[in-house]
Amino acid sequence: MASSASRAALSSIPLFHEKLLKSNRILAVCGAGLSAASGLPTFRGAGGLWRNHNAVDLATPEAFDADPGLVWLFYAYRRHMALTAKPNPAHYALAELARKRPGFKCLSQNVDNLHVRANHPSDQLSLLHGSLFTLKCTTCSWKDLYNIADPLCPALAPAAESNPDPTKPLPLLDPAQPLAEIKESELPHCPDCKTELQRPGVVWFGEMLDEDMLDDIEEWIEKEPVDMVLVVGTSSAVYPAAGYAERARTKGRTSVVTVNLEITEEDWGRMRKGDFGFEGDASLLLPELLRPVIGEVKGEEEEEVEG
Ligand code: APR
């Protein structure tokens, strides 16, 4: 049970709307649950396994060093899935909130490019964990900021295949079907230094986030008090993202608003007076919650994104 606020007040849409209409400085911290309705699996819980591997275990420099072919296949598959997916109403709702409220900033842990494809203004979006569509050299400073080749190279073609028999799992995802070994020489190499492998431009466990971006976020939080933090579709298990809601809180002023498919008793218990919790699919909830500011969200035409 919530310690300082009643459950009815914490999940009251009219009270939330009242606060939203008075809020100018709004921060959103988003996670994989935001893109779940677009058909992209989350990391923890159902969908967190890829073949027999824990998705989180494949997202490390050590996993890449040990088996770059396997890790590249995992990322090539995620690139393919993200390219096939479409932004959902929650992405469009956040993009529209950014246009309606210049004091809104969205921090997203998602690397699927769906915020960008929903035309979220880029100066109001920080992609904490990078992008599946950025390629980097493992060693030198070479980078390709936007590459959507699918497959990226012939050896990664199994990740871009459509399922020959939709009644069965995709052969790539079926752990009973062995994977053909991919040699390092078959993977994309850096066009600058020529010797080293390319890798996905995402932040792996144990790696630093972009320092300029972190400074920018700190500056934004420090500048003026924050009225509202929307914590959308994240398990809040990974830092620094998990810390931003409390970091941005000014007691008595900031409402922390949790939008998640599942809100545990522990989560409710941590909420304070003036906070909110809405349990359900973010793609349904966000357009409804933000409607007084953004109006009806239309699934807009995607704009061509240039690198
Ligand atoms: N609507 C809202 N929330 C949802 C939905 C949905 N349709 N579906 C799932 N969720 C919630 C789950 O209840 C869970 O709390 O989304 C959250 C997803 O949590 P994680 O899978 O842990 O994803 P995330 O928080 O984004 O993970 C953080 O961990 O593996 C790394 O780098 C990766 O960016 C990722 C980071």
mmCIF file with all atom_site columns, C-alpha atoms and ligand atoms in Angstrom, residues 30-34 36-37 42-45 55-56 59 109-111 129 203 205 232-238 259-262 280-283, ligand 1:
data_model
loop_
_atom_site.group_PDB
_atom_site.id
_atom_site.type_symbol
_atom_site.label_atom_id
_atom_site.label_alt_id
_atom_site.label_comp_id
_atom_site.label_asym_id
_atom_site.label_entity_id
_atom_site.label_seq_id
_atom_site.pdbx_PDB_ins_code
_atom_site.Cartn_x
_atom_site.Cartn_y
_atom_site.Cartn_z
_atom_site.occupancy
_atom_site.B_iso_or_equiv
_atom_site.pdbx_formal_charge
_atom_site.auth_seq_id
_atom_site.auth_comp_id
_atom_site.auth_asym_id
_atom_site.auth_atom_id
_atom_site.pdbx_PDB_model_num
ATOM   1  C CA  . CYS A 1 30  ? 11.714 5.617   -21.330 1.00 0.00 ? 30  CYS A CA  1
ATOM   2  C CA  . GLY A 1 31  ? 12.559 1.940   -21.716 1.00 0.00 ? 31  GLY A CA  1
ATOM   3  C CA  . ALA A 1 32  ? 11.835 -1.114  -23.815 1.00 0.00 ? 32  ALA A CA  1
ATOM   4  C CA  . GLY A 1 33  ? 8.171  -1.300  -22.700 1.00 0.00 ? 33  GLY A CA  1
ATOM   5  C CA  . LEU A 1 34  ? 7.504  1.784   -24.831 1.00 0.00 ? 34  LEU A CA  1
ATOM   6  C CA  . ALA A 1 36  ? 6.622  -3.439  -26.827 1.00 0.00 ? 36  ALA A CA  1
ATOM   7  C CA  . ALA A 1 37  ? 3.399  -2.527  -28.648 1.00 0.00 ? 37  ALA A CA  1
ATOM   8  C CA  . THR A 1 42  ? 11.811 -6.226  -23.803 1.00 0.00 ? 42  THR A CA  1
ATOM   9  C CA  . PHE A 1 43  ? 15.030 -7.328  -22.072 1.00 0.00 ? 43  PHE A CA  1
ATOM   10 C CA  . ARG A 1 44  ? 13.842 -8.642  -18.753 1.00 0.00 ? 44  ARG A CA  1
ATOM   11 C CA  . GLY A 1 45  ? 10.951 -11.040 -18.304 1.00 0.00 ? 45  GLY A CA  1
ATOM   12 C CA  . ALA A 1 55  ? 19.729 -10.926 -24.020 1.00 0.00 ? 55  ALA A CA  1
ATOM   13 C CA  . VAL A 1 56  ? 21.542 -8.946  -21.304 1.00 0.00 ? 56  VAL A CA  1
ATOM   14 C CA  . ALA A 1 59  ? 25.262 -6.937  -24.539 1.00 0.00 ? 59  ALA A CA  1
ATOM   15 C CA  . GLN A 1 109 ? 17.203 3.813   -23.274 1.00 0.00 ? 109 GLN A CA  1
ATOM   16 C CA  . ASN A 1 110 ? 15.787 2.431   -26.523 1.00 0.00 ? 110 ASN A CA  1
ATOM   17 C CA  . VAL A 1 111 ? 18.157 1.904   -29.439 1.00 0.00 ? 111 VAL A CA  1
ATOM   18 C CA  . HIS A 1 129 ? 22.241 3.862   -24.996 1.00 0.00 ? 129 HIS A CA  1
ATOM   19 C CA  . VAL A 1 203 ? 26.296 1.186   -25.016 1.00 0.00 ? 203 VAL A CA  1
ATOM   20 C CA  . PHE A 1 205 ? 27.188 -3.148  -19.918 1.00 0.00 ? 205 PHE A CA  1
ATOM   21 C CA  . VAL A 1 232 ? 7.597  4.894   -19.120 1.00 0.00 ? 232 VAL A CA  1
ATOM   22 C CA  . GLY A 1 233 ? 8.054  1.173   -19.827 1.00 0.00 ? 233 GLY A CA  1
ATOM   23 C CA  . THR A 1 234 ? 11.289 0.671   -17.961 1.00 0.00 ? 234 THR A CA  1
ATOM   24 C CA  . SER A 1 235 ? 12.177 -1.772  -15.189 1.00 0.00 ? 235 SER A CA  1
ATOM   25 C CA  . SER A 1 236 ? 14.492 0.957   -13.797 1.00 0.00 ? 236 SER A CA  1
ATOM   26 C CA  . ALA A 1 237 ? 17.174 -1.681  -13.369 1.00 0.00 ? 237 ALA A CA  1
ATOM   27 C CA  . VAL A 1 238 ? 19.960 0.089   -15.254 1.00 0.00 ? 238 VAL A CA  1
ATOM   28 C CA  . VAL A 1 259 ? 3.497  4.186   -16.728 1.00 0.00 ? 259 VAL A CA  1
ATOM   29 C CA  . ASN A 1 260 ? 4.135  0.455   -16.884 1.00 0.00 ? 260 ASN A CA  1
ATOM   30 C CA  . LEU A 1 261 ? 2.395  -2.785  -17.806 1.00 0.00 ? 261 LEU A CA  1
ATOM   31 C CA  . GLU A 1 262 ? 3.031  -3.935  -14.276 1.00 0.00 ? 262 GLU A CA  1
ATOM   32 C CA  . GLY A 1 280 ? -1.180 -0.863  -18.641 1.00 0.00 ? 280 GLY A CA  1
ATOM   33 C CA  . ASP A 1 281 ? 0.180  -0.695  -22.164 1.00 0.00 ? 281 ASP A CA  1
ATOM   34 C CA  . ALA A 1 282 ? 2.039  2.581   -22.728 1.00 0.00 ? 282 ALA A CA  1
ATOM   35 C CA  . SER A 1 283 ? 0.784  2.773   -26.327 1.00 0.00 ? 283 SER A CA  1
HETATM 36 N N1  . APR B 2 .   ? 3.707  -0.835  -21.819 1.00 0.00 ? 1   APR B N1  1
HETATM 37 C C1  . APR B 2 .   ? 4.346  -0.346  -20.732 1.00 0.00 ? 1   APR B C1  1
HETATM 38 N N2  . APR B 2 .   ? 5.312  -1.026  -20.071 1.00 0.00 ? 1   APR B N2  1
HETATM 39 C C2  . APR B 2 .   ? 5.632  -2.235  -20.559 1.00 0.00 ? 1   APR B C2  1
HETATM 40 C C3  . APR B 2 .   ? 5.008  -2.821  -21.689 1.00 0.00 ? 1   APR B C3  1
HETATM 41 C C4  . APR B 2 .   ? 3.996  -2.054  -22.328 1.00 0.00 ? 1   APR B C4  1
HETATM 42 N N3  . APR B 2 .   ? 3.332  -2.518  -23.394 1.00 0.00 ? 1   APR B N3  1
HETATM 43 N N4  . APR B 2 .   ? 5.544  -4.041  -21.902 1.00 0.00 ? 1   APR B N4  1
HETATM 44 C C5  . APR B 2 .   ? 6.484  -4.224  -20.955 1.00 0.00 ? 1   APR B C5  1
HETATM 45 N N5  . APR B 2 .   ? 6.543  -3.141  -20.123 1.00 0.00 ? 1   APR B N5  1
HETATM 46 C C6  . APR B 2 .   ? 7.445  -2.876  -19.012 1.00 0.00 ? 1   APR B C6  1
HETATM 47 C C7  . APR B 2 .   ? 7.839  -4.093  -18.198 1.00 0.00 ? 1   APR B C7  1
HETATM 48 O O1  . APR B 2 .   ? 6.903  -4.293  -17.146 1.00 0.00 ? 1   APR B O1  1
HETATM 49 C C8  . APR B 2 .   ? 9.208  -3.677  -17.671 1.00 0.00 ? 1   APR B C8  1
HETATM 50 O O2  . APR B 2 .   ? 9.093  -2.961  -16.454 1.00 0.00 ? 1   APR B O2  1
HETATM 51 O O3  . APR B 2 .   ? 8.641  -2.403  -19.581 1.00 0.00 ? 1   APR B O3  1
HETATM 52 C C9  . APR B 2 .   ? 9.734  -2.708  -18.742 1.00 0.00 ? 1   APR B C9  1
HETATM 53 C C10 . APR B 2 .   ? 10.847 -3.263  -19.592 1.00 0.00 ? 1   APR B C10 1
HETATM 54 O O4  . APR B 2 .   ? 11.976 -3.479  -18.783 1.00 0.00 ? 1   APR B O4  1
HETATM 55 P P1  . APR B 2 .   ? 13.359 -4.003  -19.360 1.00 0.00 ? 1   APR B P1  1
HETATM 56 O O5  . APR B 2 .   ? 13.108 -5.174  -20.244 1.00 0.00 ? 1   APR B O5  1
HETATM 57 O O6  . APR B 2 .   ? 14.279 -4.177  -18.211 1.00 0.00 ? 1   APR B O6  1
HETATM 58 O O7  . APR B 2 .   ? 13.828 -2.807  -20.310 1.00 0.00 ? 1   APR B O7  1
HETATM 59 P P2  . APR B 2 .   ? 14.588 -1.468  -19.930 1.00 0.00 ? 1   APR B P2  1
HETATM 60 O O8  . APR B 2 .   ? 14.148 -0.934  -18.624 1.00 0.00 ? 1   APR B O8  1
HETATM 61 O O9  . APR B 2 .   ? 14.472 -0.587  -21.115 1.00 0.00 ? 1   APR B O9  1
HETATM 62 O O10 . APR B 2 .   ? 16.076 -1.994  -19.806 1.00 0.00 ? 1   APR B O10 1
HETATM 63 C C11 . APR B 2 .   ? 17.095 -1.062  -19.625 1.00 0.00 ? 1   APR B C11 1
HETATM 64 O O11 . APR B 2 .   ? 18.788 -2.681  -19.993 1.00 0.00 ? 1   APR B O11 1
HETATM 65 O O12 . APR B 2 .   ? 19.453 -4.530  -21.211 1.00 0.00 ? 1   APR B O12 1
HETATM 66 C C12 . APR B 2 .   ? 19.620 -3.190  -21.025 1.00 0.00 ? 1   APR B C12 1
HETATM 67 O O13 . APR B 2 .   ? 20.495 -1.608  -22.514 1.00 0.00 ? 1   APR B O13 1
HETATM 68 C C13 . APR B 2 .   ? 19.351 -2.397  -22.278 1.00 0.00 ? 1   APR B C13 1
HETATM 69 O O14 . APR B 2 .   ? 18.275 -0.259  -22.533 1.00 0.00 ? 1   APR B O14 1
HETATM 70 C C14 . APR B 2 .   ? 18.173 -1.520  -21.902 1.00 0.00 ? 1   APR B C14 1
HETATM 71 C C15 . APR B 2 .   ? 18.332 -1.426  -20.383 1.00 0.00 ? 1   APR B C15 1
#
